[in-house]
Short mmCIF file of C-alpha atoms in Angstrom, two decimals:
data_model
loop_
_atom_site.label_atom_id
_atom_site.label_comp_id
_atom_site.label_asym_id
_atom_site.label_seq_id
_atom_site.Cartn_x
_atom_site.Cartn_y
_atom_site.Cartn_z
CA UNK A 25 0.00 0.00 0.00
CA UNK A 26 1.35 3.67 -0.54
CA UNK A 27 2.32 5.40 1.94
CA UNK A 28 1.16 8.65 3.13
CA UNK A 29 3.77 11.72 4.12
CA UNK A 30 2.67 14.67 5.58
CA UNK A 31 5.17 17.97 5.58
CA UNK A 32 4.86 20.75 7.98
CA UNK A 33 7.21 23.80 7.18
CA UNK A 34 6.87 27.72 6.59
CA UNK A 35 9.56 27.56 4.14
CA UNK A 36 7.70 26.73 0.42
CA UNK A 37 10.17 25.94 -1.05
CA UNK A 38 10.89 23.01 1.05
CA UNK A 39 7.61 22.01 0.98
CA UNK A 40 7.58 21.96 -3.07
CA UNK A 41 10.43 20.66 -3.88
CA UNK A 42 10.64 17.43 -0.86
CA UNK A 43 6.85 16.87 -1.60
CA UNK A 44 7.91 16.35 -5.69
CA UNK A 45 10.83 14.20 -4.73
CA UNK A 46 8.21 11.81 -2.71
CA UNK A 47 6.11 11.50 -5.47
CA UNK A 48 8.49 10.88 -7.97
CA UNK A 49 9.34 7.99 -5.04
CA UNK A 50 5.87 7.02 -4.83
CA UNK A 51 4.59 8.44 -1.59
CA UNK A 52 1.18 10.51 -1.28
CA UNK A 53 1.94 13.62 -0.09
CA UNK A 54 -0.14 16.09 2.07
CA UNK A 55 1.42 19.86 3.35
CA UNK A 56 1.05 22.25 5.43
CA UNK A 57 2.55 25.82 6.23
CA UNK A 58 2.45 25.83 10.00
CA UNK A 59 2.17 23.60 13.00
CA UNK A 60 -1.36 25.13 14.00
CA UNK A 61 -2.94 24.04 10.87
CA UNK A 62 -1.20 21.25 10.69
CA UNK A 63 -2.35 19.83 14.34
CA UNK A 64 -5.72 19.25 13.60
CA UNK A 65 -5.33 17.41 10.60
CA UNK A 66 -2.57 14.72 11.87
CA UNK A 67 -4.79 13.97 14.34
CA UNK A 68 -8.26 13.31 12.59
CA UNK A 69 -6.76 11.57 9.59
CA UNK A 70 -3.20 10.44 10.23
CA UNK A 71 -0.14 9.96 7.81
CA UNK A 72 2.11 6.96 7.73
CA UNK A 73 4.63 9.92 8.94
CA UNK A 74 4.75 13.16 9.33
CA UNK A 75 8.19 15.56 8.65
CA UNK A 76 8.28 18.44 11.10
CA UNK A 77 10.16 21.70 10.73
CA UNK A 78 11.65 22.78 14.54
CA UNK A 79 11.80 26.80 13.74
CA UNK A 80 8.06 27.87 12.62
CA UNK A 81 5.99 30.68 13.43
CA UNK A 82 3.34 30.01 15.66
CA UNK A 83 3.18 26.35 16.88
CA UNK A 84 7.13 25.30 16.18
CA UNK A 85 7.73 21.73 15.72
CA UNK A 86 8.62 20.80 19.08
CA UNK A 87 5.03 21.84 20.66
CA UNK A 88 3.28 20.34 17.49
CA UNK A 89 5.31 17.08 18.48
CA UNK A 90 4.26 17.12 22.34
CA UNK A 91 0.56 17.89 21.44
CA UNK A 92 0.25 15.37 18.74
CA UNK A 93 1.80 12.58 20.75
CA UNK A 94 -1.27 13.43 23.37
CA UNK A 95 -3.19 11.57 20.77
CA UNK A 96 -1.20 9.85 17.83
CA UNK A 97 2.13 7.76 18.23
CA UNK A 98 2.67 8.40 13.97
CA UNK A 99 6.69 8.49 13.44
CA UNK A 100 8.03 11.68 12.89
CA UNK A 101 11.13 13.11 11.62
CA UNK A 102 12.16 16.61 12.91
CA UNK A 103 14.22 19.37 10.23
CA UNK A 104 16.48 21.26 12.58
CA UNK A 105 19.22 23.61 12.08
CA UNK A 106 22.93 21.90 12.13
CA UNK A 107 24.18 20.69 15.20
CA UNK A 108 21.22 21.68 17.15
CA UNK A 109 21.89 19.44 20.08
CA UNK A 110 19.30 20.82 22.20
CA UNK A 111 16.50 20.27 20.03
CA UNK A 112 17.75 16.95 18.95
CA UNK A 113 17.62 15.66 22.94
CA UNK A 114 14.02 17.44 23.47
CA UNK A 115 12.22 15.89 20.27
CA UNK A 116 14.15 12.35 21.10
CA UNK A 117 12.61 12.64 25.04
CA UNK A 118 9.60 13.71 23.19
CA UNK A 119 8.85 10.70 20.84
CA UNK A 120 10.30 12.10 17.52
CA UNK A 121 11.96 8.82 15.43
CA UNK A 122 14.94 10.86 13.74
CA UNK A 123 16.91 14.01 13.16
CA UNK A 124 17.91 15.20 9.50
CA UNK A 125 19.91 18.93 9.42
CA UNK A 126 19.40 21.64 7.01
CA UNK A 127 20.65 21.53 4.34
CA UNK A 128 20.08 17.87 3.30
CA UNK A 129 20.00 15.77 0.76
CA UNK A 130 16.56 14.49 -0.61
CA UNK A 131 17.99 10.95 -0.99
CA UNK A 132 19.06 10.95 2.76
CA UNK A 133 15.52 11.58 3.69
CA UNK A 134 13.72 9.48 1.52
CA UNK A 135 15.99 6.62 2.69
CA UNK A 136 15.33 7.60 6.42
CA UNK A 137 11.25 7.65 5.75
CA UNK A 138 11.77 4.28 4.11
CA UNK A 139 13.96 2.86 7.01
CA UNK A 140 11.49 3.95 9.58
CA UNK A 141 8.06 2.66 7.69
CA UNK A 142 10.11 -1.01 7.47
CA UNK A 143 10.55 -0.56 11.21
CA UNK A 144 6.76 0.43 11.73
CA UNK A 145 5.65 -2.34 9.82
CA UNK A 146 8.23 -5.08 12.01
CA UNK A 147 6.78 -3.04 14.77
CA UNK A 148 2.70 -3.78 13.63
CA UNK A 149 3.09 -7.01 12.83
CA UNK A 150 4.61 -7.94 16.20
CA UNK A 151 1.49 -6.20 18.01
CA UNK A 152 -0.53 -8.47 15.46
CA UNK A 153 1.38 -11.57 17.70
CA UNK A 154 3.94 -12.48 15.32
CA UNK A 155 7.26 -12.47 17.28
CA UNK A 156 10.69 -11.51 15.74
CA UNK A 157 12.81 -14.68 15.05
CA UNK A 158 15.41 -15.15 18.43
CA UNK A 159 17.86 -14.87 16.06
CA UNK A 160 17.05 -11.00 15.46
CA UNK A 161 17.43 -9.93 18.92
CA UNK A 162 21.28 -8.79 19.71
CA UNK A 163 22.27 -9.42 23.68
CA UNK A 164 26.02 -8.13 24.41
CA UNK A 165 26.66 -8.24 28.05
CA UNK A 166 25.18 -4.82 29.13
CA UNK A 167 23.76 -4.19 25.44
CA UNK A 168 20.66 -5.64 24.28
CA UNK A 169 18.83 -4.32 20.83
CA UNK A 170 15.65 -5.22 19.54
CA UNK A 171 15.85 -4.19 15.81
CA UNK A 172 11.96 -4.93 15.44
CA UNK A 173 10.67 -2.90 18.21
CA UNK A 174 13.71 -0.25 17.49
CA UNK A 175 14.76 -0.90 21.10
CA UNK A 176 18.07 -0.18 22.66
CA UNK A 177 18.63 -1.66 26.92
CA UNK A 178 22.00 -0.83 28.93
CA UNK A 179 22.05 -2.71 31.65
CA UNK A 180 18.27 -2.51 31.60
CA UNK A 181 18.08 1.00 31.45
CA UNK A 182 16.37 2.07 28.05
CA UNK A 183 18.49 4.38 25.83
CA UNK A 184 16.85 6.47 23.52
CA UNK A 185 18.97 6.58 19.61
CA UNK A 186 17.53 7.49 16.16
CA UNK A 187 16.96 5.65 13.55
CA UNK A 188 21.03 6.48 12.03
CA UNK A 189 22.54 5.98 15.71
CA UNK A 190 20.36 2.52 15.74
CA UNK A 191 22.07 1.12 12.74
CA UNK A 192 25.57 2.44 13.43
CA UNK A 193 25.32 0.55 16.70
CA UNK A 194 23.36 -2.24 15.52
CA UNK A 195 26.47 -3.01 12.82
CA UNK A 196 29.11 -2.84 15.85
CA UNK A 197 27.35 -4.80 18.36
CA UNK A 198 26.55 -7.61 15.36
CA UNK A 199 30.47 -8.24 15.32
CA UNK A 200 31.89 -7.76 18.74
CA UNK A 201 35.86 -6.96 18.49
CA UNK A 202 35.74 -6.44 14.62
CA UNK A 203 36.74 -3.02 13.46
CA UNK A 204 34.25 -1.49 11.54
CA UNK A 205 35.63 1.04 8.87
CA UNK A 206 34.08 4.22 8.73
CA UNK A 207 33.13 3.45 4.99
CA UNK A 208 31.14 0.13 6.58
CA UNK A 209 29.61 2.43 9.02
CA UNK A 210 28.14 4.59 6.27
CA UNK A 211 26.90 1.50 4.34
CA UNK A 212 25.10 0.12 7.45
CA UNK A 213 23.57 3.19 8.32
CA UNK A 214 23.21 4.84 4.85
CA UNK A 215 21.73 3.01 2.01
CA UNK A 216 21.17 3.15 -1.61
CA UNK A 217 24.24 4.78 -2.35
CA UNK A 218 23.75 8.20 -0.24
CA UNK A 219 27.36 9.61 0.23
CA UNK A 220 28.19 11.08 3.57
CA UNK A 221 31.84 12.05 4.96
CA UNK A 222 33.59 10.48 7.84
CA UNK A 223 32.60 13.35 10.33
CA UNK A 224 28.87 12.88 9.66
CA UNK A 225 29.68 8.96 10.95
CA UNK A 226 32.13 10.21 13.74
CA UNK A 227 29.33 12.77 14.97
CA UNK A 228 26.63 10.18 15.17
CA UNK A 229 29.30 8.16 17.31
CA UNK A 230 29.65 11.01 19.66
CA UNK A 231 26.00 11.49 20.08
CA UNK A 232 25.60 7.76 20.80
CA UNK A 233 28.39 7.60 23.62
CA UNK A 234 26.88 10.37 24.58
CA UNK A 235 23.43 8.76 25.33
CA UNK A 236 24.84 5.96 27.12
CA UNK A 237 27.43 7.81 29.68
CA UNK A 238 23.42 9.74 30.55
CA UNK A 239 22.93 6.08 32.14
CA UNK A 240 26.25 4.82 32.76
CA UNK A 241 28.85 7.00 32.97
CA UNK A 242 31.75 4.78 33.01
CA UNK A 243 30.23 3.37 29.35
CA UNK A 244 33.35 2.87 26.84
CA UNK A 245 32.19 0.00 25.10
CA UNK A 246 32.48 1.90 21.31
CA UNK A 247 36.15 2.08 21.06
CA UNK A 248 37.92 4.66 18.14
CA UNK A 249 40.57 2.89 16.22
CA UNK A 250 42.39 6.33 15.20
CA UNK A 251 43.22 5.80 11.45
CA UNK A 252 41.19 2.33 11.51
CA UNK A 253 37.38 3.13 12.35
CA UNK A 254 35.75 1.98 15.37
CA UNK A 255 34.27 -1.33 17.10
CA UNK A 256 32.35 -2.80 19.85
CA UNK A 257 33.71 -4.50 22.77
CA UNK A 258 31.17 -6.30 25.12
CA UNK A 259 33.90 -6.97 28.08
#
């Protein structure tokens, strides 16, 4: 079935020119020029996912996100200004499913809609009763992942990654020890192609390191290989 995208930005030009490129991929596409107008309508006849603008006039994208997640649990990806930390950490504590920063590239976001509507789906059919296979699951020492329910534990406590940070991890944890190159990062994380230099990868490992040390401070299981790349270590 086609999926349905709803954008919510003042900028028109955004909205015009992302709204083409999800046609061209196949997506029905419904917009709207501020959070306001926008409210109402995600809530009465909801999108497969909705892409939120953080800076708008009236109702910005992080009090569209709390209000709407009153009612609707719809993924959402948030449009922020680069390196916007504190945004990023509100919208994540918020319920938002991923970050993209201004200026990006359409392919990036298509592939992130498409990676979070396979996840919704694993995610629908398990509340249907159909279990992911054991073999799915990922449990390294402290680190488990659930890569159907998009689910990341440290030593039970739940930390909260996007739908990038997810796979970067997920590709680590899968080979415990085994130095990932930067390039493989960038492949796990980044698909059809979608070109991305090594500081977009080594800032997604610094957010994730991060996130763990806010439940374990002492966490150092992502080690940096300077000149090599990075890997998992689950002593």
């Amino acid at each position: 079935m086609t999926a349905t995208i709803a954008l919510v930005d003042d900028d028109r030009n955004i909205l015009t020119s992302v709204s083409i490129a999800l046609q061209t991929e196949g997506f029905l596409t419904r917009v709207y020029s501020d959070g306001e107008t926008a409210l109402k309508a995600l809530i009465d006849n909801p999108p497969d996912l909705a892409i939120f603008d953080v800076k708008m006039p009236r109702m910005d994208g992080l009090e569209l996100l709390r209000r709407l997640r009153e009612k609707s649990q719809i993924p959402v990806i948030f449009l922020t200004s680069k390196d916007d930390e504190l945004d990023e950490a509100l919208g994540l504590a918020m319920g938002a499913d991923d970050y993209i920063a201004k200026p990006f590239s359409q392919r990036l976001l298509i592939a992130r809609i498409r990676a979070i509507l396979r996840r919704t789906d694993a995610s629908h059919a398990i509340a249907n009763g159909e279990e992911p296979a054991a073999e799915t699951l990922i449990d390294r020492g402290r680190l488990q992942m659930d890569p159907a329910r998009h689910r990341v534990m440290w030593s039970g406590d739940i930390v909260t990654l996007t739908v990038t940070e997810f796979l970067i991890l997920e590709a680590l944890a899968q080979r415990p020890g085994v130095v990932k190159t930067r390039n493989q990062l960038m492949d796990a994380a980044y698909q059809d192609d979608i070109y991305v230099d090594d500081r977009t990868i080594d800032s997604h490992i610094k957010r994730v390191r991060r996130k763990f040390r806010e439940v374990d401070g002492d966490f150092d299981a992502i080690e940096t290989l300077y000149g090599a790349g990075y890997r998992f270590s689950e002593d």
